[in-house]
PDB file of C-alpha atoms in Angstrom:
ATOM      1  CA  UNK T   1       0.000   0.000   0.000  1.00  0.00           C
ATOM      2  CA  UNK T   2       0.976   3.595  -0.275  1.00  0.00           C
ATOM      3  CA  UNK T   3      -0.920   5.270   2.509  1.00  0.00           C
ATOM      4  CA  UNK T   4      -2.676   3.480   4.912  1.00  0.00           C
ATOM      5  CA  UNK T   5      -3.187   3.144   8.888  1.00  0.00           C
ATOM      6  CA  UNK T   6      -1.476   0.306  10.642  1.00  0.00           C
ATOM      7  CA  UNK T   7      -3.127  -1.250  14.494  1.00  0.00           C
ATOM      8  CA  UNK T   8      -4.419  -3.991  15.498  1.00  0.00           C
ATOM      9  CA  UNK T   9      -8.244  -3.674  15.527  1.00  0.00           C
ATOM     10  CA  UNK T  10      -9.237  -1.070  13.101  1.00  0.00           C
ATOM     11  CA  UNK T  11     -13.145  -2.173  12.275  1.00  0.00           C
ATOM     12  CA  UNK T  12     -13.833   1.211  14.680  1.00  0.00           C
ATOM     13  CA  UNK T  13     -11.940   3.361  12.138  1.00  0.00           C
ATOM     14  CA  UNK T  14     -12.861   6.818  10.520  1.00  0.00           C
ATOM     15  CA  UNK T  15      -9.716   7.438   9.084  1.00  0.00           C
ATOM     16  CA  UNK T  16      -9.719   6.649   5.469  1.00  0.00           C
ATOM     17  CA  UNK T  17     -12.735   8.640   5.027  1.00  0.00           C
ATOM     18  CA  UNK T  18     -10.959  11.526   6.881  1.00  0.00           C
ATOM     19  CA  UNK T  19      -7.610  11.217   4.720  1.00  0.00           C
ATOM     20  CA  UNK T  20      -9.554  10.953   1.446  1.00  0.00           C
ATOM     21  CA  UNK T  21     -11.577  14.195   2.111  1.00  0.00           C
ATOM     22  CA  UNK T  22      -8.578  15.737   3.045  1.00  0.00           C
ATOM     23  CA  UNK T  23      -6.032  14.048   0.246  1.00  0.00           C
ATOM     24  CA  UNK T  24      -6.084  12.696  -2.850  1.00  0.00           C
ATOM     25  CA  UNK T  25      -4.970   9.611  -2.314  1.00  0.00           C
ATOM     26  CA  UNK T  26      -6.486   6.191  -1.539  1.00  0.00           C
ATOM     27  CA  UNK T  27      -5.754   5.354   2.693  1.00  0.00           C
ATOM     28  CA  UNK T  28      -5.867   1.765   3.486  1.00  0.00           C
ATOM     29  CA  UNK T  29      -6.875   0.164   6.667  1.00  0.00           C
ATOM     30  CA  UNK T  30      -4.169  -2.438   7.512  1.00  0.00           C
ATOM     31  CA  UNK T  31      -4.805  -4.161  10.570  1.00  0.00           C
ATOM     32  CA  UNK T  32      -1.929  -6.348  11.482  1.00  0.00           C
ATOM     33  CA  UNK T  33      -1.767  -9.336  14.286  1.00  0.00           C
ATOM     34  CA  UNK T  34       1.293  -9.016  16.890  1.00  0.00           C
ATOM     35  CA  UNK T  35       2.907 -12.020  14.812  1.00  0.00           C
ATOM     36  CA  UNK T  36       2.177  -9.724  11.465  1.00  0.00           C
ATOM     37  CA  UNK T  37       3.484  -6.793  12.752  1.00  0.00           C
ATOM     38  CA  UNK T  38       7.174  -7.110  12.644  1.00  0.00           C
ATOM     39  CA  UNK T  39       7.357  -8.590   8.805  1.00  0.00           C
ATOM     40  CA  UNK T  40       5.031  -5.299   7.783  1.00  0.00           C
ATOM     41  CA  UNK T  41       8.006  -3.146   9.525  1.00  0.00           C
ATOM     42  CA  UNK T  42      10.766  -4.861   8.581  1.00  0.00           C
ATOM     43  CA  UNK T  43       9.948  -5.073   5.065  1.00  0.00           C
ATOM     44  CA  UNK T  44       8.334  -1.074   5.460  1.00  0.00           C
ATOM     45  CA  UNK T  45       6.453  -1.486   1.747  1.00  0.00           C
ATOM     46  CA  UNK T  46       4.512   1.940   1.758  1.00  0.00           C
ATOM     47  CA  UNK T  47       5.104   5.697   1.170  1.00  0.00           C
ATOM     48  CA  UNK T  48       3.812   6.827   4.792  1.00  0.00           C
ATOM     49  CA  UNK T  49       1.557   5.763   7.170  1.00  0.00           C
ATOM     50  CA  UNK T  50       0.037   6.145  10.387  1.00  0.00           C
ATOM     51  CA  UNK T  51       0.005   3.667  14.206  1.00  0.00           C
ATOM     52  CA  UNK T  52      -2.565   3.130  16.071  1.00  0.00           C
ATOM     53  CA  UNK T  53      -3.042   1.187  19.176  1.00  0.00           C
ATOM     54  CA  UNK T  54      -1.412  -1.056  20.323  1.00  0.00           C
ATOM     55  CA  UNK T  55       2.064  -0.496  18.392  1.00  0.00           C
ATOM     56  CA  UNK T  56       2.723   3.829  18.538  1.00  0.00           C
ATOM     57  CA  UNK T  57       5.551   2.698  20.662  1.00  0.00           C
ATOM     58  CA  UNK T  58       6.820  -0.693  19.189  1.00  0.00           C
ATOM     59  CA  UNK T  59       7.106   0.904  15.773  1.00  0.00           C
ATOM     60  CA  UNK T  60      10.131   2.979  16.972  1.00  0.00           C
ATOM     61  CA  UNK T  61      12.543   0.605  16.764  1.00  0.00           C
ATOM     62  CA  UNK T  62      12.280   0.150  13.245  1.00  0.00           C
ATOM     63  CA  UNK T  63      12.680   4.080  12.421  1.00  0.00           C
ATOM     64  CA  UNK T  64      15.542   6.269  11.363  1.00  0.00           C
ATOM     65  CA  UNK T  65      14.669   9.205  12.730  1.00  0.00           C
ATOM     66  CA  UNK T  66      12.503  11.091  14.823  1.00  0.00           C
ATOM     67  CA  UNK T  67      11.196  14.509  15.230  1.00  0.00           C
ATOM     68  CA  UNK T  68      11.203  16.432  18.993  1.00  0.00           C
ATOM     69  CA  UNK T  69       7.819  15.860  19.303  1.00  0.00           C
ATOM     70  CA  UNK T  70       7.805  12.444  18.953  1.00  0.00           C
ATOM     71  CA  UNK T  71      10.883  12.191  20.678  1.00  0.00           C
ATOM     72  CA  UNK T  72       9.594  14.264  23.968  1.00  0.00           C
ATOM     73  CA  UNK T  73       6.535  11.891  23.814  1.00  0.00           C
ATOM     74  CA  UNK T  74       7.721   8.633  23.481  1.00  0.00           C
ATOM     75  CA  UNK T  75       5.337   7.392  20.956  1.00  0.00           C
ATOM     76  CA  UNK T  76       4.800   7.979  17.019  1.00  0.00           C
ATOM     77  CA  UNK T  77       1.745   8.190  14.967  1.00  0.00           C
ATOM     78  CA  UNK T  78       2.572   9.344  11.317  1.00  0.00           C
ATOM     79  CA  UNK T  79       5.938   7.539   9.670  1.00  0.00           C
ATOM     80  CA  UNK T  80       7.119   8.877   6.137  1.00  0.00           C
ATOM     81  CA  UNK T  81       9.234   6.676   3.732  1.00  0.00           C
ATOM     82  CA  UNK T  82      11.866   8.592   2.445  1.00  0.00           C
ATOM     83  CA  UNK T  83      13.983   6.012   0.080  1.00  0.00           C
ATOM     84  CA  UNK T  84      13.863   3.680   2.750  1.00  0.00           C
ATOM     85  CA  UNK T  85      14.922   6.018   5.666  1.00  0.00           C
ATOM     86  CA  UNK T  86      11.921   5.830   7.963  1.00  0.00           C
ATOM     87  CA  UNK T  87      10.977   9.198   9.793  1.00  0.00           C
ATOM     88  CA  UNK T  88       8.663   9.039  12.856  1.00  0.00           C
ATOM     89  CA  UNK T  89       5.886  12.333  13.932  1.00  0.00           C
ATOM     90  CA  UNK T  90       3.212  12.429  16.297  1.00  0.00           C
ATOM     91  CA  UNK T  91       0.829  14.390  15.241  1.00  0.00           C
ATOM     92  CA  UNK T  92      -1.438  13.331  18.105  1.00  0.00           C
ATOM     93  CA  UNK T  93       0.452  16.213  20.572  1.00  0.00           C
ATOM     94  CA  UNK T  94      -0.882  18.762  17.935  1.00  0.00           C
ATOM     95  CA  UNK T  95      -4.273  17.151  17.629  1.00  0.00           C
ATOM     96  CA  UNK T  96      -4.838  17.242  20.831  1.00  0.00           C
ATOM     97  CA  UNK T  97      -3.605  20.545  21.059  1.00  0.00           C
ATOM     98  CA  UNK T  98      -6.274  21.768  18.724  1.00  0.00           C
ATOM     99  CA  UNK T  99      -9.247  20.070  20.541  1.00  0.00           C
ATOM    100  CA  UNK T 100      -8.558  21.962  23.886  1.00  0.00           C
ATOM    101  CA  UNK T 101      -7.809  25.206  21.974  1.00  0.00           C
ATOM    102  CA  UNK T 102     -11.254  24.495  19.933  1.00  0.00           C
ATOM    103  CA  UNK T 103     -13.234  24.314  22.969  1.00  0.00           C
ATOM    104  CA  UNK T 104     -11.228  27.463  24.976  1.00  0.00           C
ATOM    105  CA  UNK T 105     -10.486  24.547  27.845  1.00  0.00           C
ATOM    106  CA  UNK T 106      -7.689  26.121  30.253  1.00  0.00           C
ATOM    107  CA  UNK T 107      -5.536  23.883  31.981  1.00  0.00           C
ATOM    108  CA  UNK T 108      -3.246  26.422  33.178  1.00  0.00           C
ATOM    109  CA  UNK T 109      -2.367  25.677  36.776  1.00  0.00           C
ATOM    110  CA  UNK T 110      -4.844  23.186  37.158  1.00  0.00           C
ATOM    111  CA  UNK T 111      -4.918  19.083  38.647  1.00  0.00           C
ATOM    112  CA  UNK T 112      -4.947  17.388  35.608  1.00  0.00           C
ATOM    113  CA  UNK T 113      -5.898  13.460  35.325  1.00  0.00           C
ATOM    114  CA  UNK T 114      -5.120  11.371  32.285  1.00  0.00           C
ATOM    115  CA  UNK T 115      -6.984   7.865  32.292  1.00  0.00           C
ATOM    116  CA  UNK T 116      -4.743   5.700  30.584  1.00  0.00           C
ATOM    117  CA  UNK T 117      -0.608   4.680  29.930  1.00  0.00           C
ATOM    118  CA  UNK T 118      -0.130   3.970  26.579  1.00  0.00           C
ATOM    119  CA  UNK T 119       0.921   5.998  23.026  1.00  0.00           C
ATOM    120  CA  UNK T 120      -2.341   8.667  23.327  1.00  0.00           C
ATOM    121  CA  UNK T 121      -1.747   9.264  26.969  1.00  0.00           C
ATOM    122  CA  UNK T 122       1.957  10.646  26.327  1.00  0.00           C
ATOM    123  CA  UNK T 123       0.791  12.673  23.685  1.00  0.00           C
ATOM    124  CA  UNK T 124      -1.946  14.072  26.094  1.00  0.00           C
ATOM    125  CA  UNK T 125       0.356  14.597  28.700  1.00  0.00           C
ATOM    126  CA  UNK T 126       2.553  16.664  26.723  1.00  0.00           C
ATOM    127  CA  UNK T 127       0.273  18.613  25.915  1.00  0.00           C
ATOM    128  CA  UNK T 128      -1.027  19.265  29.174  1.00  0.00           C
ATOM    129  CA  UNK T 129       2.646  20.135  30.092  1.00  0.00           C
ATOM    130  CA  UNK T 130       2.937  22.610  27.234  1.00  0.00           C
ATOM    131  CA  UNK T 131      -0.418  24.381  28.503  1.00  0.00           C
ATOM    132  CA  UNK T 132       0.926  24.902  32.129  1.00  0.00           C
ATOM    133  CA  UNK T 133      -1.241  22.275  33.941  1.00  0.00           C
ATOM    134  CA  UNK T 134      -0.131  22.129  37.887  1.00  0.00           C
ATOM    135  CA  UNK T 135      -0.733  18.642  38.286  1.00  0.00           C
ATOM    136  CA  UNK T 136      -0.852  15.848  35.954  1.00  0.00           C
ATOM    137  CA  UNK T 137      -1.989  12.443  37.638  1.00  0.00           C
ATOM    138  CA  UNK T 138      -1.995   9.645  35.506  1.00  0.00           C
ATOM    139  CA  UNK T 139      -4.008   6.825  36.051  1.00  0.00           C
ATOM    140  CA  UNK T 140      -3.864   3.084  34.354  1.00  0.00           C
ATOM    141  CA  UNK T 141      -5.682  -0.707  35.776  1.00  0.00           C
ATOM    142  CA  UNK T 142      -2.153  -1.433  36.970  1.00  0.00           C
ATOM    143  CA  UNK T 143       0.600   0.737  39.201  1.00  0.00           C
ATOM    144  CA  UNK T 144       3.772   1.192  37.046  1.00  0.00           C
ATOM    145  CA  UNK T 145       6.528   3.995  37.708  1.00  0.00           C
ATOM    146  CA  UNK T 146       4.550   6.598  35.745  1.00  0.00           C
ATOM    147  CA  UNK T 147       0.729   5.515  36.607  1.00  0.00           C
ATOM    148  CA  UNK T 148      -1.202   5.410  40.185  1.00  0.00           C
ATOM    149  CA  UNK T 149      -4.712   2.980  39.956  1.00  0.00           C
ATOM    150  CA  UNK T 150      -7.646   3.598  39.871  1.00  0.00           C
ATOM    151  CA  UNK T 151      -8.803   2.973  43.351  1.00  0.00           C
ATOM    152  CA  UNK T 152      -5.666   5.267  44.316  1.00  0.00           C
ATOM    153  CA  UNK T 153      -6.978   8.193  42.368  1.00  0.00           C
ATOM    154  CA  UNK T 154     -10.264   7.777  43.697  1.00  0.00           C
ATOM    155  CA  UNK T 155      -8.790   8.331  47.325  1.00  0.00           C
ATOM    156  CA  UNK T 156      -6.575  10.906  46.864  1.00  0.00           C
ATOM    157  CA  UNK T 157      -7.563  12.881  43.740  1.00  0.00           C
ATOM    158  CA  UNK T 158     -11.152  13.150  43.229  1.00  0.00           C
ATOM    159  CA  UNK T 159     -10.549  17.289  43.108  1.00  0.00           C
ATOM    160  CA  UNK T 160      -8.898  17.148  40.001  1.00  0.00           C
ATOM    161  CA  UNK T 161     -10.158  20.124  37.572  1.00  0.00           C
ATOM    162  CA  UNK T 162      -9.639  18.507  33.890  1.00  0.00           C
ATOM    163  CA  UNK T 163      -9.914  14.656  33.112  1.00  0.00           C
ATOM    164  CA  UNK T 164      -8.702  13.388  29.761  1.00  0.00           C
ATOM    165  CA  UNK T 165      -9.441   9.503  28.605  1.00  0.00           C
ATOM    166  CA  UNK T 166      -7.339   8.175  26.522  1.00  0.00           C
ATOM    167  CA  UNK T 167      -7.689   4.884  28.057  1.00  0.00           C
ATOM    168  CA  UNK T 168     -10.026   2.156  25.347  1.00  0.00           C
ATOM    169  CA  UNK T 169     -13.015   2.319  27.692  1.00  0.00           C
ATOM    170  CA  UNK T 170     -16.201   2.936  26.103  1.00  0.00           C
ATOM    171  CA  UNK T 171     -15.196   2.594  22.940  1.00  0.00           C
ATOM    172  CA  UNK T 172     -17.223   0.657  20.448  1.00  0.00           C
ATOM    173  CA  UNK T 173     -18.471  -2.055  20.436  1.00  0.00           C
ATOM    174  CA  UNK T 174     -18.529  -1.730  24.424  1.00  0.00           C
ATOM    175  CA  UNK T 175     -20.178   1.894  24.085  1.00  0.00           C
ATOM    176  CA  UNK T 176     -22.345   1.175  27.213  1.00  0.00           C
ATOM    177  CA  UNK T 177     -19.144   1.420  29.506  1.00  0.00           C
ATOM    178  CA  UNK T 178     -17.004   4.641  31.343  1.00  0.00           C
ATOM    179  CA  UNK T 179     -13.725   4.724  32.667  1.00  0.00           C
ATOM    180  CA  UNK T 180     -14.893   6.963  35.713  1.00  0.00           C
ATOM    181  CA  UNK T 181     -17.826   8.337  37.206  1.00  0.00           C
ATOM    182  CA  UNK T 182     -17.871  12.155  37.775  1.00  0.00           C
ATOM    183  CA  UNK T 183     -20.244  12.437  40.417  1.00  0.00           C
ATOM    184  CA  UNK T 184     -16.836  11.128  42.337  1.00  0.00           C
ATOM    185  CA  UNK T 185     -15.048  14.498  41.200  1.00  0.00           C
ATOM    186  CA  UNK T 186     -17.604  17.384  42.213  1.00  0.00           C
ATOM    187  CA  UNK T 187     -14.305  19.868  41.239  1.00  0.00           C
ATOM    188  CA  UNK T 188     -14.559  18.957  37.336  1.00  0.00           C
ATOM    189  CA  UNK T 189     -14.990  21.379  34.816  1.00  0.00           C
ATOM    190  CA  UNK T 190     -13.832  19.887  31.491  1.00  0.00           C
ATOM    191  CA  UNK T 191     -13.381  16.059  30.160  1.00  0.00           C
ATOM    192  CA  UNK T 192     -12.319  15.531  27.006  1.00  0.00           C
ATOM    193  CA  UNK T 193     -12.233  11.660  25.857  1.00  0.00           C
ATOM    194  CA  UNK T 194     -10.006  10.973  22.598  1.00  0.00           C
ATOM    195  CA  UNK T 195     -12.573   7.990  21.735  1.00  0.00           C
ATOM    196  CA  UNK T 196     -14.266   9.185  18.443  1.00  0.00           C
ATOM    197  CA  UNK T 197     -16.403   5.931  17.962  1.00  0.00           C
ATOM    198  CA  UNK T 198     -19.160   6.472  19.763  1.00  0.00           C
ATOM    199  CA  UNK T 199     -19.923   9.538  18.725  1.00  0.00           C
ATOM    200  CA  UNK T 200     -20.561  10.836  22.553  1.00  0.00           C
ATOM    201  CA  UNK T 201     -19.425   8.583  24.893  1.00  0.00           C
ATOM    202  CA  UNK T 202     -21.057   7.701  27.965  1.00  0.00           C
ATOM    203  CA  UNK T 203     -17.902   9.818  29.965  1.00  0.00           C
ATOM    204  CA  UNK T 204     -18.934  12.862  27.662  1.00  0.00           C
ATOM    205  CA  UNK T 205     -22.285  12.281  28.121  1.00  0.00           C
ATOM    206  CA  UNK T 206     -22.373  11.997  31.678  1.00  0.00           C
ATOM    207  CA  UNK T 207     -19.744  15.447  31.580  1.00  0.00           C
ATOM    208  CA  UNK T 208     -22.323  17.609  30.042  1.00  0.00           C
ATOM    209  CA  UNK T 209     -24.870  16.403  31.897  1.00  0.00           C
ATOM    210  CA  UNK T 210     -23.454  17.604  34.864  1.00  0.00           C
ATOM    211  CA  UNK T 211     -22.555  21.162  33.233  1.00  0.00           C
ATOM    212  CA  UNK T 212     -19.027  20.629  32.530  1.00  0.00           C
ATOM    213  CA  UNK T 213     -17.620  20.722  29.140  1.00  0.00           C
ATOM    214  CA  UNK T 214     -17.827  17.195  27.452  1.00  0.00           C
ATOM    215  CA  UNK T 215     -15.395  16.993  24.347  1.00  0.00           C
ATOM    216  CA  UNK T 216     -14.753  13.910  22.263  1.00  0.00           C
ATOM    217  CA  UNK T 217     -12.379  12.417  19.919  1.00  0.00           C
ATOM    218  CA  UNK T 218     -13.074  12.927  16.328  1.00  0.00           C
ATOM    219  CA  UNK T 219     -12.056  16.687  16.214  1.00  0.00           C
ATOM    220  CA  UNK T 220      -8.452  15.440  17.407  1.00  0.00           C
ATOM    221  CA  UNK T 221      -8.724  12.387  14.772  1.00  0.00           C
ATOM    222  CA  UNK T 222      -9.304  14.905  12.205  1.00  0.00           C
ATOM    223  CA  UNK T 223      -6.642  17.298  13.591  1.00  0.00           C
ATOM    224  CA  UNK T 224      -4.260  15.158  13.495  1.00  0.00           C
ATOM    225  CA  UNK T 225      -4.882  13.881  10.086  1.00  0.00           C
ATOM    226  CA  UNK T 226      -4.546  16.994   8.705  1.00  0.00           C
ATOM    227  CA  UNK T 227      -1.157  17.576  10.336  1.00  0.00           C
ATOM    228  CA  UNK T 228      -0.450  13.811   9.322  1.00  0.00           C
ATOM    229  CA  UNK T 229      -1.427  14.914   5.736  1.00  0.00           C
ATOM    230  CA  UNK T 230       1.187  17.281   6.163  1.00  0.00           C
ATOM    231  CA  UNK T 231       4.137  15.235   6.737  1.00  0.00           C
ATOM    232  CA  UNK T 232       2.787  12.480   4.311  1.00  0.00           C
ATOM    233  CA  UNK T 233       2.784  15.034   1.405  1.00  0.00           C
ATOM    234  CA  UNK T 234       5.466  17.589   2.970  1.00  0.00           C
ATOM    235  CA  UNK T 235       3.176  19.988   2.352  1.00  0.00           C
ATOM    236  CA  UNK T 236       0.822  22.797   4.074  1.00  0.00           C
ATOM    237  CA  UNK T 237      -3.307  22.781   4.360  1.00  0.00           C
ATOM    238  CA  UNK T 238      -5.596  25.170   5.532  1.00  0.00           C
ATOM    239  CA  UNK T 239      -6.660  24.595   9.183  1.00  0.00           C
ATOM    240  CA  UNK T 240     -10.311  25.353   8.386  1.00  0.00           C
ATOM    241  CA  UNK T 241     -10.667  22.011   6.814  1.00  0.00           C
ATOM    242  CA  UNK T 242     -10.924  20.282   9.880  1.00  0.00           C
ATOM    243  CA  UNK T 243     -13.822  21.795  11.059  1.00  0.00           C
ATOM    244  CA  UNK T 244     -15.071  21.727   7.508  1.00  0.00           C
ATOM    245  CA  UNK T 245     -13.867  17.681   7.617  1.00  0.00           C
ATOM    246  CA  UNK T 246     -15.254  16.570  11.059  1.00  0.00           C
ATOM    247  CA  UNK T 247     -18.949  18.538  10.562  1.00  0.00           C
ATOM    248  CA  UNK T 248     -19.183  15.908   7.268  1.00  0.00           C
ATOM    249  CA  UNK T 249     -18.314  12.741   9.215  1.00  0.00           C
ATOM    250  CA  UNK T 250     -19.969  13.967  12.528  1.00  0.00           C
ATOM    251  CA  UNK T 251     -22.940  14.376  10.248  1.00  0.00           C
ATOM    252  CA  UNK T 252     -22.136  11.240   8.112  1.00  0.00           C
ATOM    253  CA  UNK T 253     -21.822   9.111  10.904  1.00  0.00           C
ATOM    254  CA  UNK T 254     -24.946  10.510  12.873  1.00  0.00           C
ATOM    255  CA  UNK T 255     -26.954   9.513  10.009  1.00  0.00           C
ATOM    256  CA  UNK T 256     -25.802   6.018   9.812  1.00  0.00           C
ATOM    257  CA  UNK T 257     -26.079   5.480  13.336  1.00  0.00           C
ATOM    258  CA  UNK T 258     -29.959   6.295  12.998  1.00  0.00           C
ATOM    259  CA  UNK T 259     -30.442   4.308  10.115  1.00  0.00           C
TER     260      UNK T 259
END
């Protein structure tokens, strides 16, 4: 393939449609098996492509070179072929970057949790970094060096001001579950969940419900396919198409889901 989206289950995805309003160029969806993963690298037959979960990190090996961004995060999202020298980006950082900027949610000085350890979360936390945030708190189903649990933040961070999942809970097909319940953090005053399939998920839901600001994922999808775009073509777009972009599959997908 020549553009395309590697992970390992992609029946969820949006992407191609987003790439192929954005580029002219046919996006494949590749999903690959852990025992498929390491011949598609190793071999590297394609012009650029982008990682999702689970391999954002395990693709590194295999690269040439990285960018600061990706670099500072840890993880990579967006690899370019040049001649066989692979270049790694994460264009998540700016994606998410553009979702909190979207929605004028301040994290400035503020206790900041992030549900979830893996490629997204580092990109999140970045961010969050970038912005100022006082605290960051991450939180994952096991204790490692970088993560606290769940039952941990429960007891000792429950005023946290800003919660970002990037954690796979609630994510279609198990729409029906949340990561958290925000009744437990009466300080809250923005979530913003990077799952874009459901279209609201039940975190979201449950956000604006209680007046804070509920965001979800497919603004950042689209963000950072644009910026993906970018490095794929080594060219520049016009940020006003991912508005123009996620209104048509927010609408799209609205539709089918009422069908």
């Amino acid at each position: 393939m020549d553009y395309g989206l590697i992970g390992e289950k992609l029946g969820h995805s949006y992407s191609k449609d987003i790439h192929e309003m954005l580029a002219d160029y046919t996006y494949t969806i590749c999903p690959l098996s852990k025992e498929e993963f390491h011949p598609f690298m190793e071999k590297h037959d394609f012009q650029a492509i982008n990682v999702t979960i689970p391999y954002k990190q395990d693709v590194i090996p295999y690269l040439d070179s990285m960018d600061d961004n990706a670099k500072a995060i840890g993880a990579v999202n967006t690899i370019v072929n040049k001649n066989g020298h692979l270049e790694g980006h994460n264009t998540d950082f700016s994606g998410f970057l553009y979702m909190l900027n979207k929605h004028s949610i301040s994290v400035e000085g503020k206790k900041c949790v992030v549900l979830g350890d893996g490629g997204a979360s580092k990109a999140v936390v970045a961010v969050l970094k970038k912005l100022g945030a006082g605290e960051i708190v991450i939180v994952d189903i096991i204790k490692t060096e970088s993560a606290i649990t769940y039952e941990e933040c429960f007891e000792k961070h429950t005023d946290a001001q800003f919660i970002a999942n990037t954690s796979p809970v609630g994510m279609y097909p198990k729409s029906d579950a949340s990561p958290v319940d925000l009744t437990r953090f009466p300080n809250c005053e923005a979530v913003a969940d990077v799952i874009y399939n459901p279209l609201e998920t039940k975190l979201v839901a449950q956000a604006k419900e209680l007046g804070m600001i509920g965001v979800n994922g497919l603004e950042m999808l689209v963000a950072q396919a644009l910026y993906a775009v970018e490095f794929f073509l080594d060219t520049k777009l016009d940020e006003a198409k991912i508005d123009e972009v996620y209104r048509k599959i927010y609408a799209d997908k609205a539709a089918e889901n009422e069908a």
